[in-house]
Coordinates of C-alpha atoms (C1' of nucleotides) in Angstrom, one line a residue:
Chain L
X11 CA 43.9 148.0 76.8
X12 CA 42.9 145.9 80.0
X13 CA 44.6 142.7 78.6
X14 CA 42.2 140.8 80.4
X15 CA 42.9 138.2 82.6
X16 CA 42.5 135.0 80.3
X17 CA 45.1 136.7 77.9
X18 CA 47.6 137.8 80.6
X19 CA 47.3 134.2 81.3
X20 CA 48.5 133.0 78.2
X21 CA 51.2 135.2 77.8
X22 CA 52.4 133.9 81.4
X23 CA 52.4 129.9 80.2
X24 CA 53.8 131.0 77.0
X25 CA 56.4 132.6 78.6
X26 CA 57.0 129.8 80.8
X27 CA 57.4 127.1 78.3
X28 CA 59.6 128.9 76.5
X29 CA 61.8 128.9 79.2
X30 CA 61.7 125.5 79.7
X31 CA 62.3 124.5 76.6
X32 CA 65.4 126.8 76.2
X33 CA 66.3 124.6 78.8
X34 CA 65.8 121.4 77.5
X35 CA 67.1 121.9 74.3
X36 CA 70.1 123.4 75.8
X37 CA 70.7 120.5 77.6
X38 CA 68.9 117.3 75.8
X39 CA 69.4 119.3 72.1
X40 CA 65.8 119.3 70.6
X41 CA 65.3 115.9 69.1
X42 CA 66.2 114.3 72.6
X43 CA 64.0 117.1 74.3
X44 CA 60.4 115.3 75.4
X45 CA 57.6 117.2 75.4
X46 CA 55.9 115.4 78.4
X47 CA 58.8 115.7 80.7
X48 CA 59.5 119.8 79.2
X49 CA 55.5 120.7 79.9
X50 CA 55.4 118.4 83.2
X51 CA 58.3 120.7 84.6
X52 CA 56.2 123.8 84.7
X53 CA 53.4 122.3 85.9
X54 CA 51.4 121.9 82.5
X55 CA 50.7 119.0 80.2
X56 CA 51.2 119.0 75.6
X57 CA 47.8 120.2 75.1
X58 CA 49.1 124.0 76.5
X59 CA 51.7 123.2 73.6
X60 CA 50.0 122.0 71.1
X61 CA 47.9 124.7 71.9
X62 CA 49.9 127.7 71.8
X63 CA 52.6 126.7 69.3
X64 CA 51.1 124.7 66.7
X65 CA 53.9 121.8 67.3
X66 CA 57.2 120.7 68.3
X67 CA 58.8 122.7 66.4
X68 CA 56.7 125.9 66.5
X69 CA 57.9 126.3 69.9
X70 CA 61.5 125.9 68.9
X71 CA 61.3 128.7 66.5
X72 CA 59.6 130.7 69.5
X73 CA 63.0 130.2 71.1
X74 CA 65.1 130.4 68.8
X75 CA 63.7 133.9 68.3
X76 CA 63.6 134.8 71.7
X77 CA 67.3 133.9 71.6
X78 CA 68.2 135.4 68.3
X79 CA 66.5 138.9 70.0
X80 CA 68.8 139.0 72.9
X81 CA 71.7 138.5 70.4
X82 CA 70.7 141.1 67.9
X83 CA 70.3 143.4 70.6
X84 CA 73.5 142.7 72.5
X85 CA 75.1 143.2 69.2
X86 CA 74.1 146.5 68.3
X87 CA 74.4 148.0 71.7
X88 CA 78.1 146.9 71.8
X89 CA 78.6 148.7 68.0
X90 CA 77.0 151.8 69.4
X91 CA 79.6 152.0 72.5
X92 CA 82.6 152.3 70.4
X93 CA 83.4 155.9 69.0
X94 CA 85.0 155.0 65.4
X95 CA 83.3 152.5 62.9
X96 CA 85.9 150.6 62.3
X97 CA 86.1 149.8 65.6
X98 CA 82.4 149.6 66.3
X99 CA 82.8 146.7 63.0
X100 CA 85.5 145.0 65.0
X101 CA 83.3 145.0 68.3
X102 CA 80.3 143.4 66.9
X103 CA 82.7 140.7 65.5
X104 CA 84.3 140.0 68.8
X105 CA 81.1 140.4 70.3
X106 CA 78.9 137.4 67.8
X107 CA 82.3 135.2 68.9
X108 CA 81.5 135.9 72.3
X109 CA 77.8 135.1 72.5
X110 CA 78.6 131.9 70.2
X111 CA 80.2 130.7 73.3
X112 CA 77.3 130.9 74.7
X113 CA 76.2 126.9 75.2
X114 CA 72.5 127.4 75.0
X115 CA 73.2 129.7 71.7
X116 CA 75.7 126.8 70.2
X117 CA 73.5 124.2 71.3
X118 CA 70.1 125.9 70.0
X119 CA 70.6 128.7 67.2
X120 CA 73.5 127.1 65.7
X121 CA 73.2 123.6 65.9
X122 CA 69.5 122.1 66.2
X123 CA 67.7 125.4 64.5
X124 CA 69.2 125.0 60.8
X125 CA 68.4 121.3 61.1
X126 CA 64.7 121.9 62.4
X127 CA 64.2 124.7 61.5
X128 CA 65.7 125.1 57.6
X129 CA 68.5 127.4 56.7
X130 CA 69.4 130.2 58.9
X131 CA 69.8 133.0 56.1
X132 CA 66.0 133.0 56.1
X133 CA 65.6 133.7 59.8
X134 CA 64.2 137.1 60.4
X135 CA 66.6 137.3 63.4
X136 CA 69.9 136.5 61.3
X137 CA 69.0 139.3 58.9
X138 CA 69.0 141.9 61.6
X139 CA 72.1 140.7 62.6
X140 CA 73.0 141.0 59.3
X141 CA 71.9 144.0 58.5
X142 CA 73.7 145.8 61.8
X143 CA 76.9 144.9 60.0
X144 CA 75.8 146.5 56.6
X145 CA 74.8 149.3 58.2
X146 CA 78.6 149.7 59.9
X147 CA 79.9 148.6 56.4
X148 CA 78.2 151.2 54.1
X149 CA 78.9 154.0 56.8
X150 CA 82.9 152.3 57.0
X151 CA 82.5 153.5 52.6
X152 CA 80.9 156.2 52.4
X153 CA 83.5 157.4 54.9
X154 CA 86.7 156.5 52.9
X155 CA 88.2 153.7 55.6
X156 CA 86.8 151.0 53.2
X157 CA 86.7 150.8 49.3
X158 CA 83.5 150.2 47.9
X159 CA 82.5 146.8 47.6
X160 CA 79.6 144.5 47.7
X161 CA 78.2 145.0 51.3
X162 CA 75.5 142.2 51.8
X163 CA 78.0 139.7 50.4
X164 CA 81.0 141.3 52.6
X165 CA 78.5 141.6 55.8
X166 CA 77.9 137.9 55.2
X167 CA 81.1 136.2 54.9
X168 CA 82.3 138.6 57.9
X169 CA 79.4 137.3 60.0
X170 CA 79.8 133.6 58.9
X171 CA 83.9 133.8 59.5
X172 CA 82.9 134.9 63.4
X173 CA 80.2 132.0 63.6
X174 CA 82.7 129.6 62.4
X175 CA 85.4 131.1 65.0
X176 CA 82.9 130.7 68.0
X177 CA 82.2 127.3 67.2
X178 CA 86.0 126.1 67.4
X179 CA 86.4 128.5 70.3
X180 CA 83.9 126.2 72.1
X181 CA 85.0 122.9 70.8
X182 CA 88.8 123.9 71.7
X183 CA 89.9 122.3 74.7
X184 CA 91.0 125.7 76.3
X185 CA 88.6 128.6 75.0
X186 CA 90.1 131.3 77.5
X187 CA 93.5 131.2 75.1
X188 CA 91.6 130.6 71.6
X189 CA 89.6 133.5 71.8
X190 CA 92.0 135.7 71.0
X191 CA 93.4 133.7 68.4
X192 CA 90.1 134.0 66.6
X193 CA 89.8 137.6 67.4
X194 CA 93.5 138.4 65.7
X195 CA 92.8 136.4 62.8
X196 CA 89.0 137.8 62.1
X197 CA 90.3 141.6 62.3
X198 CA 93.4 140.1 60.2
X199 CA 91.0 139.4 57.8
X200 CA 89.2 142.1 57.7
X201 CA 92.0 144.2 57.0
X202 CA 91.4 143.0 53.3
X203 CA 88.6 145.2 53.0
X204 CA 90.5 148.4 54.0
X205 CA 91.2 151.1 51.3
X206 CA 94.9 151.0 50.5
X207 CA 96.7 153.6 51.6
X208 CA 98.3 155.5 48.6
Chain I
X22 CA 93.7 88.5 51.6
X23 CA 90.8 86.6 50.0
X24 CA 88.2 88.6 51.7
X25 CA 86.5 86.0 51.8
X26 CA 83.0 86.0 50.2
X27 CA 81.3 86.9 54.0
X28 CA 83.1 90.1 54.7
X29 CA 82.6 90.6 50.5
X30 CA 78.7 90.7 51.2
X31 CA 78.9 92.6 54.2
X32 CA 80.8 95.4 52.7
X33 CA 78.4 95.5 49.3
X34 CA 75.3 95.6 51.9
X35 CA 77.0 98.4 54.3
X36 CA 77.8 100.5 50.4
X37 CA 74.0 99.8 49.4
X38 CA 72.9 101.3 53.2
X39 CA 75.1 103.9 53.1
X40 CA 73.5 104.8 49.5
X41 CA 70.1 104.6 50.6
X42 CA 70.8 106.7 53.6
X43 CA 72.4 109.1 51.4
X44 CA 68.9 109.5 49.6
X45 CA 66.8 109.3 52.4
X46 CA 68.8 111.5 54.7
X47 CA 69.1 114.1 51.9
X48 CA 65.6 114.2 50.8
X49 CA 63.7 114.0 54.2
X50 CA 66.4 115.0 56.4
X51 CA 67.8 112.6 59.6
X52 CA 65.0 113.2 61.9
X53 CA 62.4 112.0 59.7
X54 CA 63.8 109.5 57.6
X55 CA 62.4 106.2 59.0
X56 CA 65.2 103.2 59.3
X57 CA 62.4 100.6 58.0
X58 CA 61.9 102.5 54.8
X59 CA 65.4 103.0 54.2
X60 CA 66.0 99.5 54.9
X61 CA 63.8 98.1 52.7
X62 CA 64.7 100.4 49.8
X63 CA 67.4 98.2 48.9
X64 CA 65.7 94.7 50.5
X65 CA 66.9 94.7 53.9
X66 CA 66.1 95.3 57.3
X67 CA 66.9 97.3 60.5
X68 CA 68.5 94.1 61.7
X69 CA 71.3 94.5 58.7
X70 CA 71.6 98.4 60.2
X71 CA 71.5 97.9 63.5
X72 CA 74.5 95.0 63.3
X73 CA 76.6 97.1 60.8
X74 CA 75.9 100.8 61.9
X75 CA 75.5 100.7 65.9
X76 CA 72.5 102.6 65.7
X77 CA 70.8 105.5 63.4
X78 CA 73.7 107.9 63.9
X79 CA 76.0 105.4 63.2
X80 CA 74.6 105.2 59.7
X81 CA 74.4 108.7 60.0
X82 CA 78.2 109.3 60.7
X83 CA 79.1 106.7 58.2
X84 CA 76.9 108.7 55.3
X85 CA 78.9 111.7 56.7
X86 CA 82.3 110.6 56.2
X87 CA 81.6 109.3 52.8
X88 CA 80.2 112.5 51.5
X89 CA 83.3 114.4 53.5
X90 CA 86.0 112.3 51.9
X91 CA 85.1 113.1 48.5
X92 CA 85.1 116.7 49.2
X93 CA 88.6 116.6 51.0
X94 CA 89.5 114.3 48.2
X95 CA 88.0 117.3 45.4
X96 CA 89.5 120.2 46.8
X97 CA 92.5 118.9 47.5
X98 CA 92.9 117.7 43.5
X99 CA 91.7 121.3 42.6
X100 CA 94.4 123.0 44.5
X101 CA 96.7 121.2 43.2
X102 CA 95.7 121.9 39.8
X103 CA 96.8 125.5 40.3
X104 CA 100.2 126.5 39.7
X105 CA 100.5 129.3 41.9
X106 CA 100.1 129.2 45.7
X107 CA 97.6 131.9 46.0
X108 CA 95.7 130.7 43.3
X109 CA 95.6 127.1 45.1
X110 CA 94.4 129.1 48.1
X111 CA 91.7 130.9 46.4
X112 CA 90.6 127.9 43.9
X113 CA 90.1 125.5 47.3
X114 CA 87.8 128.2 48.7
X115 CA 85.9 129.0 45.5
X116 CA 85.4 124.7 45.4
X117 CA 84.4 124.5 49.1
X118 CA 81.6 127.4 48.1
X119 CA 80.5 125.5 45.2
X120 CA 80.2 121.9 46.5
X121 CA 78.2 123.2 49.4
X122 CA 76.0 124.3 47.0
X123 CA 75.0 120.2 46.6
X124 CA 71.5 120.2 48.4
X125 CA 72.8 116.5 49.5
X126 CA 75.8 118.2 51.5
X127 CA 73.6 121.0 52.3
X128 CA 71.4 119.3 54.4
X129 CA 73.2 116.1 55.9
X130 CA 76.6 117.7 56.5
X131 CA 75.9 121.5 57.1
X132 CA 72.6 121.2 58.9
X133 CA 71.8 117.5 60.4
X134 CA 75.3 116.9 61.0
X135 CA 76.2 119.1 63.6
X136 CA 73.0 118.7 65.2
X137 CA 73.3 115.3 65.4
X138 CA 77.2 114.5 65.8
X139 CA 78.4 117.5 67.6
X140 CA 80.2 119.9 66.6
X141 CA 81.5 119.6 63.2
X142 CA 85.3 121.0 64.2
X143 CA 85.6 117.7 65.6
X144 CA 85.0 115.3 62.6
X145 CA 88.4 113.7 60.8
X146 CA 87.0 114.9 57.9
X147 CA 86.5 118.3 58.9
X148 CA 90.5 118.7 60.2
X149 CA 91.4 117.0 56.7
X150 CA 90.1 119.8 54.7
X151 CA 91.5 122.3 57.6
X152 CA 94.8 120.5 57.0
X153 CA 95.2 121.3 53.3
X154 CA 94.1 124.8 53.7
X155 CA 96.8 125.3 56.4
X156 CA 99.4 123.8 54.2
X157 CA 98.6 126.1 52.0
X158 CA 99.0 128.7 54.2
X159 CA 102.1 127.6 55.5
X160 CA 103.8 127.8 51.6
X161 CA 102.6 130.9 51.1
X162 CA 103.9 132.1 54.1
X163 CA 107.5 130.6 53.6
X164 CA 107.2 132.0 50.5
X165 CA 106.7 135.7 51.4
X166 CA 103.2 136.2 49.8
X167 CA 101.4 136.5 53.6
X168 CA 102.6 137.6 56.6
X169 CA 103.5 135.0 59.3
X170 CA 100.2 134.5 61.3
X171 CA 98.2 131.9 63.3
X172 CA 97.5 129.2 60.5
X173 CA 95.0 127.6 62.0
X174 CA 92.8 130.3 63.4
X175 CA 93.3 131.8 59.8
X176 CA 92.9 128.9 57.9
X177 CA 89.3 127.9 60.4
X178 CA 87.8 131.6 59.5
X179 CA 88.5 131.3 55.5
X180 CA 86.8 127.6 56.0
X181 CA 84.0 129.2 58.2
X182 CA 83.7 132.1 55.4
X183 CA 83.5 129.8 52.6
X184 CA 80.8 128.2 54.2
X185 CA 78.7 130.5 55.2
X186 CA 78.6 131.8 51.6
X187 CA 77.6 128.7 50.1
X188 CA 74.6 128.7 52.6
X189 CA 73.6 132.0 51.6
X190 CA 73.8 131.2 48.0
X191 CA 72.2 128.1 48.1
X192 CA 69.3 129.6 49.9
X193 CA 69.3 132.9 47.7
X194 CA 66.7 133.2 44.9
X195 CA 69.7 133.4 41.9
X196 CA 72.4 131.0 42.6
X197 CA 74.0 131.9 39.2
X198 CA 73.9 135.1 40.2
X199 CA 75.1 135.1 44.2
X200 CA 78.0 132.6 43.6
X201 CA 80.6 135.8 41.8
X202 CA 79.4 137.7 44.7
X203 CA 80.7 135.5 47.6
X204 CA 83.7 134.7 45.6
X205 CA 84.6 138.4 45.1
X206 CA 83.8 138.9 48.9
X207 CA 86.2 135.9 49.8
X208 CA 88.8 137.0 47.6
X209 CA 88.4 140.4 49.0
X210 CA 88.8 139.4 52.7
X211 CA 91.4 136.9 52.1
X212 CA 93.5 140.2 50.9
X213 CA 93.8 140.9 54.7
X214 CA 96.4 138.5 55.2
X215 CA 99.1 139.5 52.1
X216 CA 101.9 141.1 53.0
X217 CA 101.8 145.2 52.7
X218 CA 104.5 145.9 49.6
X219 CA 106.5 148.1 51.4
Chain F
dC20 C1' 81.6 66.8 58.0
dA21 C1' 80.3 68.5 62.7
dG22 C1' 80.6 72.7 65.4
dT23 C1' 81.0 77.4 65.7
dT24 C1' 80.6 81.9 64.2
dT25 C1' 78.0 85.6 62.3
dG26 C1' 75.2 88.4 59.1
dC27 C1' 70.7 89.4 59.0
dA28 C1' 65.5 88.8 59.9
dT29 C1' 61.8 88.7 63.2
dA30 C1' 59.3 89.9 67.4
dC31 C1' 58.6 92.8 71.2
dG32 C1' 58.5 96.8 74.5
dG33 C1' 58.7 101.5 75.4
dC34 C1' 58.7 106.1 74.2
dT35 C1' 57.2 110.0 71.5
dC36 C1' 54.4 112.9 68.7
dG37 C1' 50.0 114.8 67.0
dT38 C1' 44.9 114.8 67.1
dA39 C1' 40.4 114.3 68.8
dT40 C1' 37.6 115.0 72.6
dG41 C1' 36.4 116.6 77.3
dT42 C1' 36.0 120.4 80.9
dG43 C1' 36.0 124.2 83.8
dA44 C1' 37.1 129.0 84.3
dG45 C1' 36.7 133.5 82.1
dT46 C1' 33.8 136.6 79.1
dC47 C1' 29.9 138.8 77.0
dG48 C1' 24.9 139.8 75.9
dC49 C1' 20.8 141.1 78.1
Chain Z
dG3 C1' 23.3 139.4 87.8
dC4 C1' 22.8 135.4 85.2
dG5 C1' 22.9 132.2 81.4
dA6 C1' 25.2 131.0 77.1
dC7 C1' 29.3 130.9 74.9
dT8 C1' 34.4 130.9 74.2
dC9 C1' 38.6 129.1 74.8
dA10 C1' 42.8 127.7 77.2
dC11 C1' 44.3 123.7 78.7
dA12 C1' 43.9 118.6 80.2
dT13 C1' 42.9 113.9 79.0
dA14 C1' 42.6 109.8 76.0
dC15 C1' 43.9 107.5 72.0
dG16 C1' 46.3 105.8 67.8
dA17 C1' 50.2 105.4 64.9
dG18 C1' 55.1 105.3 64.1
dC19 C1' 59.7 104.9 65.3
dC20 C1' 63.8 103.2 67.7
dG21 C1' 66.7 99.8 70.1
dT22 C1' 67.2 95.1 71.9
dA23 C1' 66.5 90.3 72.5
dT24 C1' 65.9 86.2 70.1
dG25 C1' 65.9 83.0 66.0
dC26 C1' 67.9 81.1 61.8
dA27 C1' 70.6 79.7 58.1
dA28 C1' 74.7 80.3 55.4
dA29 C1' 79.6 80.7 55.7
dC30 C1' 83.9 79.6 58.0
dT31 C1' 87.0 76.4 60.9
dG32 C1' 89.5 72.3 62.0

DNA sequence: CAGTTTGCATACGGCTCGTATGTGAGTCGC
DNA sequence: GCGACTCACATACGAGCCGTATGCAAACTG
């Protein structure tokens, strides 16, 4: 395929803003972030931007994917370690908490992208997420440890409970010993989707 | 008191701001809604912002509050509307869904706000509605219905999962349709946390 | 009624984004 | 192997927005 240099190029400045800017946003949040100063640090000017990434906030949906990736990837992985599903379930829970703790993911995915970027539900990213848990969930029915039920809406709600935990995990003033208070009450939860034993 | 007819103006232009920026906030979003049009919607200037509101998220937090009041204020009469505690529990988490359906709550409190404020879990308003739901929570434990657990860490998830569903309803193609979804799902999941009859 | 306070308007500077234009290195036809 | 072309990126420019400093007139005070 040869590449060619002037492509292998691009795909090196690409690469190279995006890091930047997952560190500016992280730390100036996106609104704040200038893209003079973000550009300038890597040694390039806006027009390599504008260029590459249509505008502003074409580049911070380039990271917010890049991110989102990472996360989606980290989450399977995880539910693929554990043996049963219901733990496997349980794990990628614990495991979205985790990563929300995660102050460029807070900062980035969860705060700045649904205001920049429109909802979240929409993002390609989220629905793998997403769809990882259905995946768990219908196996979790088919094999008896959960009655049937509506998965997407389930997988949702499940998802959206452990967002909501990370993000008061993170604001809490000591997150080492709220973490498992989130984990207890998310699998308490959960529980409510078990069959009943007879 | 007298108020006096100064601080009587100030107050009906601070209300008239607050209105505008309701609109304005709600239709373009924060970032792009320009102070001087907003201002001179209702015949003032940035000067009568800017001396009343601090700066733009000033006016922004202010707009917040409002819009968070009213919804403490709603759920709070909605649960008490219910006779039985459960019912309370599980009417207050159907409202919270449906008022977050309101494209005006939508977008300043569940997507600018947090990007612009900080985290949400911080906000008065946010630990008012908390503090009803764990009330709640705290009857219906007294009272035999759930097990004793962590209330708030309970009480944050079924917030966080209430949430989450109005977002995916609101951005789902038949709202009519989604909403007795997420409300099954949340009724499901808060099942978790009854007590086993023995 | 004179002096002070203050709610709001006006004027200004600085920063930022997006576009329009320039340029030099890489690429392709012959 | 060389000239023309492409294109990735830099530079230059205009417009808009925010926050502050200053001005003014109406409302309060004694």
């Amino acid at each position: 395929m040869a590449t060619g240099r002037r492509a292998e190029k691009m795909e090196e400045t690409r690469a190279k803003l995006i890091a930047a800017a997952r560190k500016a946003f992280a730390e100036k949040g996106f609104a704040a972030a200038s893209m003079d100063d973000l550009t300038a640090a890597v040694g390039l000017t806006r027009g390599a931007l504008y260029h590459n990434f249509g505008d502003k906030t074409g580049l911070l949906a380039a990271v917010v994917h890049q991110i989102d990736a990472d996360m989606a990837a980290r989450a399977r992985e995880i539910g693929q370690r554990k043996d049963g599903l219901w733990e496997a379930l349980m794990a990628e829970g614990a495991a979205y908490i985790e990563m929300a703790l995660n102050p460029e993911v807070q900062r980035i995915v969860l705060r700045d992208g649904p205001a920049f970027l429109g909802d979240p539900s929409q993002w390609p990213s989220q629905n793998a997420c997403l769809a990882a848990t259905m995946e768990v969930l219908e196996a979790l029915i088919a094999d008896g440890t959960v009655e049937p039920l509506d998965i997407e809406a389930t997988a949702r709600l499940l998802n959206g409970a452990a967002l909501n935990a990370a993000l008061w995990i993170a604001a809490s003033e000591d997150p080492e010993a709220t973490l498992p208070r989130a984990r207890g009450a998310f699998e308490r939860l959960a529980t409510g989707i078990l069959a009943r034993k007879p």
